[in-house]
PDB file of C-alpha atoms in Angstrom:
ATOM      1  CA  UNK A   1     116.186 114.918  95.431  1.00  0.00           C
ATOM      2  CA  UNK A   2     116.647 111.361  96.055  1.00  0.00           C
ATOM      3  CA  UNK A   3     117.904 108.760  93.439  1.00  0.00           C
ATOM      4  CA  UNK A   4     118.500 105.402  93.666  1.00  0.00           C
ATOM      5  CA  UNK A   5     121.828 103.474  91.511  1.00  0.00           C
ATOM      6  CA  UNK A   6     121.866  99.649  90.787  1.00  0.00           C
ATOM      7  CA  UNK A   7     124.144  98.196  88.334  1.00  0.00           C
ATOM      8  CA  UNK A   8     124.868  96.468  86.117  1.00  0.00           C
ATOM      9  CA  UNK A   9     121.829  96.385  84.214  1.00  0.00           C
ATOM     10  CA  UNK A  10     121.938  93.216  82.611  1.00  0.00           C
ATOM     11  CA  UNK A  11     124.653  90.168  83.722  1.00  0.00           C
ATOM     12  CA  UNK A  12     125.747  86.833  82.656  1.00  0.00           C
ATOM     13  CA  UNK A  13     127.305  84.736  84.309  1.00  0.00           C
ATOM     14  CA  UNK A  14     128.328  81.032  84.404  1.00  0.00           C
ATOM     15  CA  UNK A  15     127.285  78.233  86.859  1.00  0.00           C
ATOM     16  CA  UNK A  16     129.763  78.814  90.038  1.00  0.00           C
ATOM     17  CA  UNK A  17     130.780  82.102  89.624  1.00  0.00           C
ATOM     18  CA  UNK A  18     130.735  84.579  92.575  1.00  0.00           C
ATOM     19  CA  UNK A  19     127.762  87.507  91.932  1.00  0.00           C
ATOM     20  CA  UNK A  20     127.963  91.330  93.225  1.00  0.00           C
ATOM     21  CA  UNK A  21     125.285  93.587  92.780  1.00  0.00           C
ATOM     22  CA  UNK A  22     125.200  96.901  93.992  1.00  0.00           C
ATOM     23  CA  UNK A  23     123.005  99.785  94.581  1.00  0.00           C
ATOM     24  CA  UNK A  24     122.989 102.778  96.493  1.00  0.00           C
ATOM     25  CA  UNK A  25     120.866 106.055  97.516  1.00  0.00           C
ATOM     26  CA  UNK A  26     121.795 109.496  97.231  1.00  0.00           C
ATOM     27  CA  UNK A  27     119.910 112.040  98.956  1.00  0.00           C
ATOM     28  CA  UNK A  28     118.656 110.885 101.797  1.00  0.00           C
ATOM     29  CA  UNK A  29     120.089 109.234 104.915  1.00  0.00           C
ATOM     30  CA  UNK A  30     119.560 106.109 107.086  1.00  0.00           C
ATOM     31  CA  UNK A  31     117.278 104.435 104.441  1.00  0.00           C
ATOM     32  CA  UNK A  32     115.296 101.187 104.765  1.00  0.00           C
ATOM     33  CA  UNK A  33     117.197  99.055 101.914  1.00  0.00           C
ATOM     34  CA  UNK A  34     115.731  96.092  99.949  1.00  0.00           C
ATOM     35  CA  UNK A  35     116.782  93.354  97.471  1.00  0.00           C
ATOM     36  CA  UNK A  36     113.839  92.065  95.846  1.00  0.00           C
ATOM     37  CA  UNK A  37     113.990  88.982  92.828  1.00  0.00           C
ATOM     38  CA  UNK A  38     111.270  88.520  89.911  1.00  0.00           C
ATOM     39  CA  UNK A  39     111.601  85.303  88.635  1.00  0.00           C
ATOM     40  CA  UNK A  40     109.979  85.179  84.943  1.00  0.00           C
ATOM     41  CA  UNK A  41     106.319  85.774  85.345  1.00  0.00           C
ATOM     42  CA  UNK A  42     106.693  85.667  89.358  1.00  0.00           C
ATOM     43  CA  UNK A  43     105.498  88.014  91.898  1.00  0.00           C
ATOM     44  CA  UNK A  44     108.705  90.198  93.790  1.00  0.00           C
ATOM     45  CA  UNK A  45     110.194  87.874  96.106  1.00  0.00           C
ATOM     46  CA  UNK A  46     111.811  90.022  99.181  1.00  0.00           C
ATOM     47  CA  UNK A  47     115.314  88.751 100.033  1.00  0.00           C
ATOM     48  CA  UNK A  48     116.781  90.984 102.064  1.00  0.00           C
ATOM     49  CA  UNK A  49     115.590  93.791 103.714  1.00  0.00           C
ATOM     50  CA  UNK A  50     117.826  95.928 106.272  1.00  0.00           C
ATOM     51  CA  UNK A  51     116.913  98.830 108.714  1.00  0.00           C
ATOM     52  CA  UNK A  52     120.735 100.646 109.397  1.00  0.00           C
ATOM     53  CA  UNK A  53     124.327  99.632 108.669  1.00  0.00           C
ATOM     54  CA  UNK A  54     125.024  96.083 109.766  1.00  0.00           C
ATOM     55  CA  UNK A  55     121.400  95.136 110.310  1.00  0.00           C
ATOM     56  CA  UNK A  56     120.309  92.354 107.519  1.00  0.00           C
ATOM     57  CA  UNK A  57     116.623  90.472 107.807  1.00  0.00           C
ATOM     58  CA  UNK A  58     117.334  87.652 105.516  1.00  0.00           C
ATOM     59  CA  UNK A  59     113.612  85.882 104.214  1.00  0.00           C
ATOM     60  CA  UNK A  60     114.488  83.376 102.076  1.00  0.00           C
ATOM     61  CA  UNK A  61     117.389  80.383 102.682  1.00  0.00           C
ATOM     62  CA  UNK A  62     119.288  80.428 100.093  1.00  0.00           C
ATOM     63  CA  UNK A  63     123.028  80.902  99.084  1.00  0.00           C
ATOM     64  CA  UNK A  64     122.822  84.290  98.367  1.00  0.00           C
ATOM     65  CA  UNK A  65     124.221  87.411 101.063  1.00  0.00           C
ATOM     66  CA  UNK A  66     123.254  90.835 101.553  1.00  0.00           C
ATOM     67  CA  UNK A  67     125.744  93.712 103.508  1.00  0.00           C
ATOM     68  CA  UNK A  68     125.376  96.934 104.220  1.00  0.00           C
ATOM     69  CA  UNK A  69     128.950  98.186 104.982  1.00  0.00           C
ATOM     70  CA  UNK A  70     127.506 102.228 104.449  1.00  0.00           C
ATOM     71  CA  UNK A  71     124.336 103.617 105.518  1.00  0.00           C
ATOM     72  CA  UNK A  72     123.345 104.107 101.279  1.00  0.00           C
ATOM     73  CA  UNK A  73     124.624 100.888  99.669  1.00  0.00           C
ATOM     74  CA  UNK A  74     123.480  97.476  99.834  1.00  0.00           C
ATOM     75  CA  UNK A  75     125.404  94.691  98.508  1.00  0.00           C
ATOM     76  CA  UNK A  76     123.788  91.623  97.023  1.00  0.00           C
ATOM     77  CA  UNK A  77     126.497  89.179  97.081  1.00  0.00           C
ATOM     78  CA  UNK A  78     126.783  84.852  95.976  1.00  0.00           C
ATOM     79  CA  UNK A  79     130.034  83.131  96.234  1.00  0.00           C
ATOM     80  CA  UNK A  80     128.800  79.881  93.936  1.00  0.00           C
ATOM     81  CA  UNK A  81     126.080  81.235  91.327  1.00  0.00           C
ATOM     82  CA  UNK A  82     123.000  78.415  90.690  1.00  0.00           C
ATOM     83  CA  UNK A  83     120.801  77.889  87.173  1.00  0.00           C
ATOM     84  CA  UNK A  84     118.230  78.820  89.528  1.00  0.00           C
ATOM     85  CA  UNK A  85     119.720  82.465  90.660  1.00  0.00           C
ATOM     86  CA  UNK A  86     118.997  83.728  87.635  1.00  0.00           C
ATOM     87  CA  UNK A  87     115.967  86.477  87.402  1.00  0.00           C
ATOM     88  CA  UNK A  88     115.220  90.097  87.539  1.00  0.00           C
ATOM     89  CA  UNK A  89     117.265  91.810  90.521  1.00  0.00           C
ATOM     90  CA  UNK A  90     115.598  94.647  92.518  1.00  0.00           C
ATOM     91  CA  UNK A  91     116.978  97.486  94.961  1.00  0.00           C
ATOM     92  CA  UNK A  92     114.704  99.764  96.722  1.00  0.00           C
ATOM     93  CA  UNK A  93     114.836 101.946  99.490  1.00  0.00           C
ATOM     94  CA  UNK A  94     112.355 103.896 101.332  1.00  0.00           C
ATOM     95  CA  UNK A  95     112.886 106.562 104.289  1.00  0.00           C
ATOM     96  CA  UNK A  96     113.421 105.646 107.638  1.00  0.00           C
ATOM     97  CA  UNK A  97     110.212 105.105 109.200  1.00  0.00           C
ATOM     98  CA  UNK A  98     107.004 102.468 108.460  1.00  0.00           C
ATOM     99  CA  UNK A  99     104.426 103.148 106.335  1.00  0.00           C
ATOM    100  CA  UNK A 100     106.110 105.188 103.499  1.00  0.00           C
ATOM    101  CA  UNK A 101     106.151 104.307  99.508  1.00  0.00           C
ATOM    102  CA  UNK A 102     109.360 102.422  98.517  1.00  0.00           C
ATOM    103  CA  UNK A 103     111.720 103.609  95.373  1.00  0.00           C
ATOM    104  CA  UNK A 104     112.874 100.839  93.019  1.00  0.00           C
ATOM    105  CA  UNK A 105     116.378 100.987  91.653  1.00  0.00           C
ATOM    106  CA  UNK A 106     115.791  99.937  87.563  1.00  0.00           C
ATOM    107  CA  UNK A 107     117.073  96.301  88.206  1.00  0.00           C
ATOM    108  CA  UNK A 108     119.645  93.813  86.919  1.00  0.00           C
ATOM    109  CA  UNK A 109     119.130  91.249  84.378  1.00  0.00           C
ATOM    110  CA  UNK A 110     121.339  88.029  85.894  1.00  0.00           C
ATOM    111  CA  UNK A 111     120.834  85.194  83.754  1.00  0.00           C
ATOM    112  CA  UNK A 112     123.319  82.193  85.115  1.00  0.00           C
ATOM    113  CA  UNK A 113     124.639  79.903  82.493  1.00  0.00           C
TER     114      UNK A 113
ATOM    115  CA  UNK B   1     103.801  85.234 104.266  1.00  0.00           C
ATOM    116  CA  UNK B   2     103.284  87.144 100.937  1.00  0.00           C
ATOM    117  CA  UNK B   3      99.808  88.480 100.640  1.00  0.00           C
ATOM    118  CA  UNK B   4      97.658  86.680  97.891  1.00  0.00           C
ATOM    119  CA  UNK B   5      96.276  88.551  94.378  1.00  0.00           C
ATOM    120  CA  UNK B   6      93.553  88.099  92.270  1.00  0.00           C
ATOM    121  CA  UNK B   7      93.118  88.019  89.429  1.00  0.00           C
ATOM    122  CA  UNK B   8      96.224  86.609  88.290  1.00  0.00           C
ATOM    123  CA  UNK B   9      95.571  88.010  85.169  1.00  0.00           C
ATOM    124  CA  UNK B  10      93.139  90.342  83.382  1.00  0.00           C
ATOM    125  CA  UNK B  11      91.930  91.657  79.761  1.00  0.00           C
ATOM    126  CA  UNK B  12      90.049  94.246  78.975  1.00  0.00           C
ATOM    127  CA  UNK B  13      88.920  96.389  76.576  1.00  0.00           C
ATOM    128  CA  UNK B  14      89.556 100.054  76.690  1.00  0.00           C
ATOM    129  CA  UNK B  15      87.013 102.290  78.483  1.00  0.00           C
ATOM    130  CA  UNK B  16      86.285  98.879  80.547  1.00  0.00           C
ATOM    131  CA  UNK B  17      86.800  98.874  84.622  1.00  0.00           C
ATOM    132  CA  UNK B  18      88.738  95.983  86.504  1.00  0.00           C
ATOM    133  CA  UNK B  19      89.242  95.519  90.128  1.00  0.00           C
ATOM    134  CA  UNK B  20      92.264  93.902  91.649  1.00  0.00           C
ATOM    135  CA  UNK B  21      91.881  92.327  95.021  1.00  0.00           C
ATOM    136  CA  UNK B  22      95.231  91.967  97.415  1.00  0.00           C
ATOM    137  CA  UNK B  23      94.720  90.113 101.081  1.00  0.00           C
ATOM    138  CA  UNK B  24      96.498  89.214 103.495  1.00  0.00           C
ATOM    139  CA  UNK B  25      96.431  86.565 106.676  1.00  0.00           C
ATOM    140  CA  UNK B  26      98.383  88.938 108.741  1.00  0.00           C
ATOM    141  CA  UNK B  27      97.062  92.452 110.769  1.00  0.00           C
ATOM    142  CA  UNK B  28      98.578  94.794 108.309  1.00  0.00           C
ATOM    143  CA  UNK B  29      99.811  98.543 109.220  1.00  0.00           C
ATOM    144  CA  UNK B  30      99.830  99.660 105.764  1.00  0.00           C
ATOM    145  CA  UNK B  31      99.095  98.424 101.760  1.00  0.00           C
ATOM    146  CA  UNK B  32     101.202  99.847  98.947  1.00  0.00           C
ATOM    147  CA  UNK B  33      99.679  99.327  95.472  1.00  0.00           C
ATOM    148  CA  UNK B  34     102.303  99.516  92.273  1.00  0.00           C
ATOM    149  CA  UNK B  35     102.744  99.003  88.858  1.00  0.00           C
ATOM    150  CA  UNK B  36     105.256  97.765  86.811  1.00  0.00           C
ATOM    151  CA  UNK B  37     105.587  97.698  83.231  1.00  0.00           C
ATOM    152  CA  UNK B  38     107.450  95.138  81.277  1.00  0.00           C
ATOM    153  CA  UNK B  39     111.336  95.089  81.750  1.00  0.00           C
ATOM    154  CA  UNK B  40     110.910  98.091  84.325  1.00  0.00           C
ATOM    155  CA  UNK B  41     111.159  98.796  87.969  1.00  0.00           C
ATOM    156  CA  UNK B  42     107.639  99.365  89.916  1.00  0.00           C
ATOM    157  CA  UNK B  43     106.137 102.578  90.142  1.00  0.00           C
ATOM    158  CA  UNK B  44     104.405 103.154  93.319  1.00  0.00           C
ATOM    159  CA  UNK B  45     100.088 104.310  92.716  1.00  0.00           C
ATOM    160  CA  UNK B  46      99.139 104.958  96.083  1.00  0.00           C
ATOM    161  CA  UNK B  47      99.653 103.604 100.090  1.00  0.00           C
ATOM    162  CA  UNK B  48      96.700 103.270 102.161  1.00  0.00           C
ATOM    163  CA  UNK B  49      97.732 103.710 105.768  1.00  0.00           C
ATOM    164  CA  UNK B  50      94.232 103.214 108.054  1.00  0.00           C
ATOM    165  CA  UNK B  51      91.522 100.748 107.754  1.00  0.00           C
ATOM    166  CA  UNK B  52      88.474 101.895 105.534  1.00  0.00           C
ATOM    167  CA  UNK B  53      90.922 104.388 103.899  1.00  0.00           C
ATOM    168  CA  UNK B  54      90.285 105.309 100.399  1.00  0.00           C
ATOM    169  CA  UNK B  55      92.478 106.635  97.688  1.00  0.00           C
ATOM    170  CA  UNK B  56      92.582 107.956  94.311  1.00  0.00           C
ATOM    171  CA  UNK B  57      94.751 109.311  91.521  1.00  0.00           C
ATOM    172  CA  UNK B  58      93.096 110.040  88.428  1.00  0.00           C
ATOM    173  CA  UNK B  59      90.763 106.739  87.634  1.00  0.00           C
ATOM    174  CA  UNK B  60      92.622 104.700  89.624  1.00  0.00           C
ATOM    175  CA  UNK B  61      91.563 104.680  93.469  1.00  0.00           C
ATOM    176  CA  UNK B  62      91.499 102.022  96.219  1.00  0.00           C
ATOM    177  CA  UNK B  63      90.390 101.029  99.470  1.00  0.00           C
ATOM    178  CA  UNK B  64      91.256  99.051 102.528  1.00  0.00           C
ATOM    179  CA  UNK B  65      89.591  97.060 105.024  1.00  0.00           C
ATOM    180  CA  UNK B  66      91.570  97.079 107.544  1.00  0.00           C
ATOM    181  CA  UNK B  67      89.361  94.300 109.630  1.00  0.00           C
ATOM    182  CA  UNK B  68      89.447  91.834 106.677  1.00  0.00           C
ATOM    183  CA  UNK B  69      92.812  92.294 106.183  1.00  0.00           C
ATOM    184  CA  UNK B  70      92.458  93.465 102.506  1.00  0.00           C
ATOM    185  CA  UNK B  71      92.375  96.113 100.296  1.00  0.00           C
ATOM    186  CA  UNK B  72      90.786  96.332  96.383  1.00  0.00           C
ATOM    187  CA  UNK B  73      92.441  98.721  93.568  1.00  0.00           C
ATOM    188  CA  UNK B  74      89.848  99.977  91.068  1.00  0.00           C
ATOM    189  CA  UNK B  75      90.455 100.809  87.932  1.00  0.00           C
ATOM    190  CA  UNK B  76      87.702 102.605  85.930  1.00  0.00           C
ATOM    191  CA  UNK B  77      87.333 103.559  82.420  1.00  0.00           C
ATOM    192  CA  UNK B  78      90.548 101.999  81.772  1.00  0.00           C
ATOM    193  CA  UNK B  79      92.861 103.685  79.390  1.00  0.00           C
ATOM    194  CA  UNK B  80      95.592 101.937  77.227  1.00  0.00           C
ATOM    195  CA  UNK B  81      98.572 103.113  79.392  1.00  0.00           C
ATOM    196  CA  UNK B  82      96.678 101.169  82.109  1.00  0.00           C
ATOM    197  CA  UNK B  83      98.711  97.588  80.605  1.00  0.00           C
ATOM    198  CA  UNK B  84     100.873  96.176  82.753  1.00  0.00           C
ATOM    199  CA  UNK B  85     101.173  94.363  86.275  1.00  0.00           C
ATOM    200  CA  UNK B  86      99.886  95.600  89.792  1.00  0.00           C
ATOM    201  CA  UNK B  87     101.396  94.283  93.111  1.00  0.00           C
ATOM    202  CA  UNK B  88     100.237  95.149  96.286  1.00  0.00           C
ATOM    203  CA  UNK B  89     102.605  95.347  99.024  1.00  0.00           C
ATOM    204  CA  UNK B  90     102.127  95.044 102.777  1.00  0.00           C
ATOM    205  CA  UNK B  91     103.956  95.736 105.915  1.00  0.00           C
ATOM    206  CA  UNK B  92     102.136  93.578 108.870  1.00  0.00           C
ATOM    207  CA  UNK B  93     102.064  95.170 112.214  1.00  0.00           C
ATOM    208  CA  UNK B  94     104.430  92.561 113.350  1.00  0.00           C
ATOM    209  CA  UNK B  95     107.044  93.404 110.720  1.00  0.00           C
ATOM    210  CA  UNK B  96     106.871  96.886 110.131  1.00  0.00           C
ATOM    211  CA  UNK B  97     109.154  98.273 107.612  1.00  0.00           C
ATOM    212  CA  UNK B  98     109.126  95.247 106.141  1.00  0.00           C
ATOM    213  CA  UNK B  99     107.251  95.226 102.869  1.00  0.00           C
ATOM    214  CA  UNK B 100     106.463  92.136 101.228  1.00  0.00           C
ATOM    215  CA  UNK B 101     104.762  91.941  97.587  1.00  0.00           C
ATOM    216  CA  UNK B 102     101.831  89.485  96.224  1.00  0.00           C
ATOM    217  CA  UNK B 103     102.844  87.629  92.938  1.00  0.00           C
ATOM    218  CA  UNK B 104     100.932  90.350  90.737  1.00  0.00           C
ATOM    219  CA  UNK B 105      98.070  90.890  88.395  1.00  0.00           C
ATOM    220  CA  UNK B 106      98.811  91.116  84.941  1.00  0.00           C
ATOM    221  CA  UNK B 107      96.094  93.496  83.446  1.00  0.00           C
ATOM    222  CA  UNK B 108      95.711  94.115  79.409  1.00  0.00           C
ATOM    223  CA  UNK B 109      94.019  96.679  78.064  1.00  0.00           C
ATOM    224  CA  UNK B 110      92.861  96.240  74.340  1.00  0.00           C
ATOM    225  CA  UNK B 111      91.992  99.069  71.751  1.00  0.00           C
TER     226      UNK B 111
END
């Protein structure tokens, strides 16, 4: 069966910092990968979405990065961290092909300080 | 362009029926309808892949007009475990694969 890893589950972390989140899928192989963010009492706001290694879609400017140096992790990634970064952190993946249900990882917490 | 919700928000009273509405202002391929509860990761309810396509799983079905762009997410005889908020995702026919989420409808159910 397929499972889906993100971690950590909760994060804190001060103005400036660098940020690495990571998730990845077992069980299944060249997976559509997501980052989603929930800001508090916000809708999901899609990020990054990517199709196969080295393909990113990036949707919103912003001065967060997404890589996807394997075919089952993706890598949400900020060199200088913002008050405004903070929020609930989503991974999700869904199979290879359109029109098929999407898996969320169980997110990370980031609050920036 | 997200698709748009509404309600935003909605309280009921157990045994009572809601509908959530989800549309969009793009040709869509396909409309995903979850739930989260608080603190958690969405659960996916059902995908609707054709237009005029209806669903259900237990008392909770929906439909979607393909030709209107939208789709509707009943809700009858709603039971406590009901709470929580429903997104609808869609992937437009020009972005397949890529599935985008409205903000959300925050439903209540009340003893």
């Amino acid at each position: 069966s397929q499972t889906i890893h993100q971690w950590p589950a909760t994060l804190v972390q001060p103005v400036g910092s660098p940020l690495s989140l990571e998730c990845t899928v077992e069980g299944t192989s060249n997976p559509n990968l997501y980052w989603y963010r929930q800001a508090a009492g916000r809708g999901l706001q899609l990020l990054f979405y990517s199709v196969g290694i080295g393909q990113i879609s990036s949707e919103v400017p912003q001065n967060l990065s997404a890589s996807r140096p394997q075919d089952r992790q993706f890598i949400l990634s900020s060199k200088k961290l913002l008050l405004s970064d903070s929020g609930f952190y989503l991974c999700a993946w869904s199979p290879g092909q359109k029109n098929t249900e999407a898996f969320f990882g169980q997110g990370t917490r980031l609050t920036v300080v | 362009q997200q698709p748009v919700q509404s309600p935003q928000a909605v309280i009921l009273r157990e045994g009572e029926d809601a509908v959530i509405n989800c549309s969009s202002s793009k040709a869509l391929y396909s409309v995903h309808w979850y739930r989260q509860k608080h603190g958690e990761a969405p659960v996916f309810l059902m995908i609707l892949l054709k237009g005029g396509e209806q669903k259900g799983h237990e008392k909770i079905s929906a439909s979607f007009n393909e030709k209107k762009q939208q789709s509707s997410l009943y809700l009858t005889a709603s039971q406590l475990s009901y709470s929580g908020t429903y997104f609808c995702g869609t992937e437009s026919i020009q972005g397949a694969q890529k599935l985008v989420f409205g903000q959300g409808t925050r439903l209540t159910i009340n003893p």
